[in-house]
Coordinates of C-alpha atoms in Angstrom, one line a residue:
M1 CA 32.8 -3.6 1.6
P2 CA 30.7 -0.4 1.2
S3 CA 28.9 1.0 4.7
P4 CA 25.4 0.9 5.2
S5 CA 25.7 4.4 3.5
D6 CA 27.8 4.7 0.7
T7 CA 26.2 4.8 -2.2
D8 CA 28.8 6.0 -4.2
S9 CA 31.5 2.8 -4.0
L10 CA 28.4 0.6 -5.1
P11 CA 28.6 -1.1 -9.0
P12 CA 25.9 -0.9 -11.1
A13 CA 22.4 -2.3 -10.3
T14 CA 19.3 -3.6 -12.6
P15 CA 16.3 -1.4 -11.6
A16 CA 13.2 -3.8 -11.0
A17 CA 9.7 -3.6 -9.3
T18 CA 7.4 -5.5 -7.3
V19 CA 3.9 -5.1 -5.8
V20 CA 2.8 -7.0 -2.8
I21 CA -1.6 -6.6 -3.5
F22 CA -3.2 -7.0 -0.8
R23 CA -7.2 -8.5 -0.2
T24 CA -10.1 -8.3 2.6
D25 CA -9.9 -11.9 4.0
P26 CA -13.4 -13.5 3.3
D27 CA -13.0 -15.1 6.8
G28 CA -12.4 -12.0 8.4
G29 CA -8.7 -12.7 8.6
P30 CA -5.4 -10.5 8.6
P31 CA -5.2 -9.1 5.3
L32 CA -4.1 -12.2 2.1
L33 CA -1.7 -11.6 0.0
C34 CA -0.3 -12.4 -3.7
M35 CA 2.7 -14.6 -3.5
V36 CA 4.2 -16.5 -6.1
E37 CA 6.5 -19.7 -6.1
R38 CA 9.8 -19.6 -8.8
S39 CA 10.4 -22.1 -10.8
A40 CA 13.9 -23.7 -9.8
K41 CA 15.2 -23.4 -12.6
M42 CA 15.3 -19.3 -12.7
A43 CA 18.9 -17.6 -11.4
F44 CA 17.8 -15.5 -9.3
A45 CA 15.4 -16.8 -6.0
P46 CA 15.0 -20.2 -7.3
G47 CA 12.4 -22.3 -5.8
A48 CA 11.5 -19.4 -3.3
A49 CA 8.1 -17.6 -2.2
V50 CA 7.8 -14.1 -3.7
F51 CA 5.8 -10.6 -4.0
P52 CA 5.0 -10.8 -8.5
G53 CA 7.3 -9.0 -9.8
G54 CA 10.5 -7.7 -12.6
R55 CA 13.1 -5.7 -14.1
V56 CA 12.2 -2.3 -15.9
D57 CA 12.1 -2.7 -19.6
P58 CA 13.2 0.4 -22.2
D59 CA 9.5 0.7 -22.9
D60 CA 8.4 1.5 -19.3
Y61 CA 10.9 4.3 -19.5
D62 CA 9.1 5.7 -22.2
L63 CA 5.5 5.2 -21.2
A64 CA 6.7 6.5 -18.3
D65 CA 7.8 9.6 -20.1
R66 CA 4.7 10.4 -22.0
L67 CA 2.1 9.2 -19.0
A68 CA 3.5 10.2 -16.3
P69 CA 5.6 13.4 -17.2
E70 CA 5.0 14.8 -13.4
L71 CA 7.0 11.9 -11.5
E72 CA 10.9 11.1 -11.2
R73 CA 11.8 9.0 -14.4
E74 CA 12.7 6.5 -13.0
E75 CA 10.0 6.3 -10.1
G76 CA 7.2 6.4 -12.5
A77 CA 9.4 3.5 -15.2
A78 CA 9.2 1.4 -12.0
R79 CA 4.9 1.6 -11.1
I80 CA 4.8 0.7 -14.4
A81 CA 6.9 -2.6 -14.7
A82 CA 5.5 -3.4 -11.7
I83 CA 2.0 -3.0 -13.1
R84 CA 3.5 -4.8 -16.3
E85 CA 5.6 -7.6 -15.0
T86 CA 2.1 -8.5 -12.4
L87 CA 0.0 -9.1 -15.6
E88 CA 3.0 -11.1 -17.2
E89 CA 3.6 -13.0 -14.2
T90 CA 0.3 -13.2 -12.4
G91 CA -3.1 -12.2 -15.0
L92 CA -4.1 -9.9 -12.6
S93 CA -4.5 -6.2 -13.7
I94 CA -3.7 -4.3 -11.0
G95 CA -3.4 -0.2 -11.7
I96 CA -4.9 -1.3 -15.3
V97 CA -8.0 0.9 -17.0
A98 CA -9.9 -0.3 -19.6
G99 CA -13.2 1.8 -20.3
G100 CA -13.8 2.9 -16.8
S101 CA -13.3 -1.0 -15.4
H102 CA -11.0 -3.9 -15.0
P103 CA -10.3 -5.2 -18.2
G104 CA -12.1 -9.1 -18.1
S105 CA -10.6 -12.3 -18.1
R106 CA -10.6 -12.7 -21.8
E107 CA -8.7 -9.3 -22.5
R108 CA -6.1 -10.3 -20.3
A109 CA -5.1 -13.8 -21.0
E110 CA -4.6 -12.1 -24.9
V111 CA -2.6 -9.5 -23.9
R112 CA -0.8 -11.5 -21.3
A113 CA 0.2 -13.9 -24.1
A114 CA 1.0 -11.1 -26.0
L115 CA 4.0 -9.8 -23.9
N116 CA 5.4 -13.2 -23.4
D117 CA 5.8 -13.2 -27.0
G118 CA 7.8 -10.1 -26.7
V119 CA 5.2 -7.2 -28.0
L120 CA 5.6 -4.0 -26.1
F121 CA 3.4 -3.1 -23.4
S122 CA 3.0 0.1 -24.5
E123 CA 1.5 -0.8 -28.0
L124 CA -0.6 -3.4 -26.5
L125 CA -1.9 -0.6 -24.0
E126 CA -2.4 2.2 -27.1
E127 CA -4.3 -0.7 -29.2
R128 CA -6.9 -1.8 -26.0
G129 CA -7.6 1.9 -25.3
W130 CA -6.1 1.2 -22.0
S131 CA -5.2 3.0 -19.2
L132 CA -2.5 3.1 -15.9
D133 CA -3.6 4.2 -12.9
L134 CA -0.2 4.9 -11.6
A135 CA -1.7 6.6 -8.0
R136 CA -3.3 3.2 -6.9
F137 CA 0.3 2.4 -5.5
T138 CA 1.8 3.6 -2.7
Y139 CA 5.5 3.4 -2.2
W140 CA 6.6 0.7 -0.2
A141 CA 10.5 0.6 -0.5
R142 CA 13.6 0.7 -1.9
W143 CA 16.2 -2.4 -1.7
R144 CA 19.5 -2.5 -3.0
P145 CA 22.0 -5.1 -1.8
P146 CA 26.0 -4.2 -2.4
G147 CA 27.6 -6.6 -4.7
T148 CA 29.9 -7.9 -2.4
I149 CA 27.1 -10.0 -0.5
E150 CA 25.0 -11.0 -3.8
K151 CA 26.0 -11.7 -6.9
R152 CA 22.8 -10.2 -9.6
V153 CA 22.5 -6.7 -8.0
F154 CA 18.6 -5.7 -8.3
D155 CA 17.7 -2.0 -7.3
T156 CA 13.8 -3.1 -6.4
R157 CA 11.6 -0.5 -5.5
F158 CA 8.4 -2.8 -3.3
Y159 CA 4.9 -0.7 -3.8
I160 CA 1.7 -2.1 -1.6
A161 CA -2.2 -2.0 -3.8
D162 CA -5.3 -2.6 -2.6
A163 CA -7.7 -5.2 -4.1
G164 CA -9.6 -4.9 -1.5
D165 CA -12.9 -7.6 -1.3
A166 CA -12.2 -8.4 -5.5
V167 CA -12.7 -12.2 -5.8
L168 CA -9.0 -12.5 -8.0
R169 CA -8.5 -15.7 -10.0
G170 CA -5.0 -15.3 -10.9
E171 CA -2.4 -18.0 -12.3
A172 CA 1.1 -18.3 -12.1
D173 CA 2.8 -18.0 -15.9
R174 CA 4.3 -21.4 -15.7
T175 CA 7.5 -20.3 -16.9
E176 CA 8.9 -18.1 -15.0
N177 CA 6.5 -19.0 -11.8
T178 CA 5.3 -22.1 -10.7
S179 CA 2.5 -21.3 -8.7
L180 CA 0.3 -18.3 -7.5
F181 CA -1.3 -18.5 -3.9
W182 CA -3.1 -15.8 -1.1
A183 CA -1.8 -16.3 2.4
S184 CA -1.7 -13.7 5.5
A185 CA 1.8 -12.4 6.2
Q186 CA 1.6 -14.3 9.2
E187 CA 0.5 -17.3 7.4
V188 CA 3.7 -17.2 4.7
L189 CA 6.1 -16.8 7.8
R190 CA 4.2 -19.4 9.1
R191 CA 5.1 -21.9 5.9
A192 CA 8.8 -20.6 5.7
D193 CA 9.4 -21.5 9.3
A194 CA 8.2 -24.8 8.5
G195 CA 9.6 -25.3 5.8
E196 CA 6.9 -26.1 3.2
I197 CA 7.4 -23.3 1.5
S198 CA 10.9 -20.9 1.2
V199 CA 11.5 -16.9 1.3
I200 CA 14.5 -14.9 0.3
F201 CA 16.0 -12.7 3.0
P202 CA 15.0 -9.0 1.7
T203 CA 10.7 -10.9 1.2
R204 CA 11.3 -12.2 4.8
R205 CA 11.6 -9.1 6.2
N206 CA 9.3 -7.1 3.8
L207 CA 6.5 -9.6 5.5
E208 CA 7.1 -9.7 9.3
R209 CA 7.0 -6.0 8.5
L210 CA 3.8 -6.5 6.7
S211 CA 2.4 -9.1 9.4
L212 CA 2.0 -5.8 11.7
F213 CA -1.1 -4.2 10.2
S214 CA -4.3 -5.8 10.6
D215 CA -5.8 -4.1 7.3
F216 CA -4.4 -2.1 3.7
E217 CA -5.3 1.5 5.1
A218 CA -2.9 1.0 8.3
A219 CA -0.3 -0.4 5.8
R220 CA -0.7 2.8 3.9
V221 CA -0.4 5.3 6.4
H222 CA 2.3 3.0 7.8
A223 CA 3.7 3.5 4.5
D224 CA 3.2 7.3 4.3
S225 CA 4.9 8.3 8.2
V226 CA 8.5 6.3 7.1
P227 CA 10.6 8.4 4.1
V228 CA 11.8 5.9 1.6
R229 CA 15.2 5.5 1.5
M230 CA 17.6 2.9 0.0
V231 CA 17.7 0.0 2.4
L232 CA 21.4 -0.9 2.3
T233 CA 22.3 -4.5 3.0
Y234 CA 25.3 -5.3 5.0
V235 CA 27.4 -8.4 6.4
E236 CA 28.7 -7.9 10.0
E237 CA 31.5 -10.3 11.7
R238 CA 30.1 -11.2 15.4
A239 CA 31.7 -14.5 17.4
D240 CA 29.4 -16.4 16.6
G241 CA 29.5 -16.1 13.1
E242 CA 28.2 -13.3 10.1
Y243 CA 24.7 -11.8 10.1
I244 CA 23.5 -10.0 6.8
C245 CA 21.9 -6.5 8.5
L246 CA 20.0 -3.8 7.6
P247 CA 20.0 -0.6 8.5
D248 CA 16.7 0.7 11.2
G249 CA 14.8 4.0 10.1
H250 CA 13.0 2.1 7.8
G251 CA 10.3 0.4 9.1
Y252 CA 11.8 -3.2 9.6
P253 CA 11.3 -4.6 13.7
V254 CA 14.0 -6.9 12.1
L255 CA 17.3 -6.1 11.1
E256 CA 19.3 -9.4 11.0
E257 CA 20.0 -12.9 9.9
P258 CA 22.6 -15.1 10.3
M259 CA 24.6 -15.7 6.9
S260 CA 24.3 -19.3 7.9
R261 CA 20.4 -19.4 7.8
A262 CA 19.4 -16.8 5.5
L263 CA 18.2 -17.5 2.0
R264 CA 20.0 -14.6 -0.8
G265 CA 18.7 -14.7 -4.7

């Protein structure tokens, strides 16, 4: 298999984007994160709790060319995909600005339905006069497993975004995802360890990293201090079996998990 630093020999991967949405816990606990539980019928990560996100579409690249020429094209398109996928999957409009404020619930529902019917995001933005605040997203990580580990290979950019004290009443789309919930990183990990939910290897590693921070600002400062480089997971043979691992230096406190226990996409 390719070494953790060998990107030239990697097979093609599907570009994707995901966003970790923070909001303040009204009870004073650690920040709450938006999670969706995927349908058991989905090919990728069936039944797992994940952050909202999905594939980068051709229309996302076209929008990036028009709206964010200052950004590297893949980066701009990924941020737009994170916004669009979040709206499709949760009904939340993180990063969308409508007349100086956030779109109302009725508008979000109408646009969400149109997206699910196949209408292009670019057309809906123009029709509604909406703009995108791409600077609201902080680049957190980029994950790409070698094709020798996973059947479906995604090159996924992770972002974090802060909703502050907002009360966000998102709802799962009931197609790709069956439910939506808000919980701290610590609580999601506790529920996973108790067998109440399942989380795939990248989600678990990111939850462990996110659990280190008491608020969004601390996570943002940390993210800015760790240059984002592609996380290339790999398998290591040991006396007690195979381990799925990631290299050090990406900001993650836990770098391995036995293959026998790791849930993968």
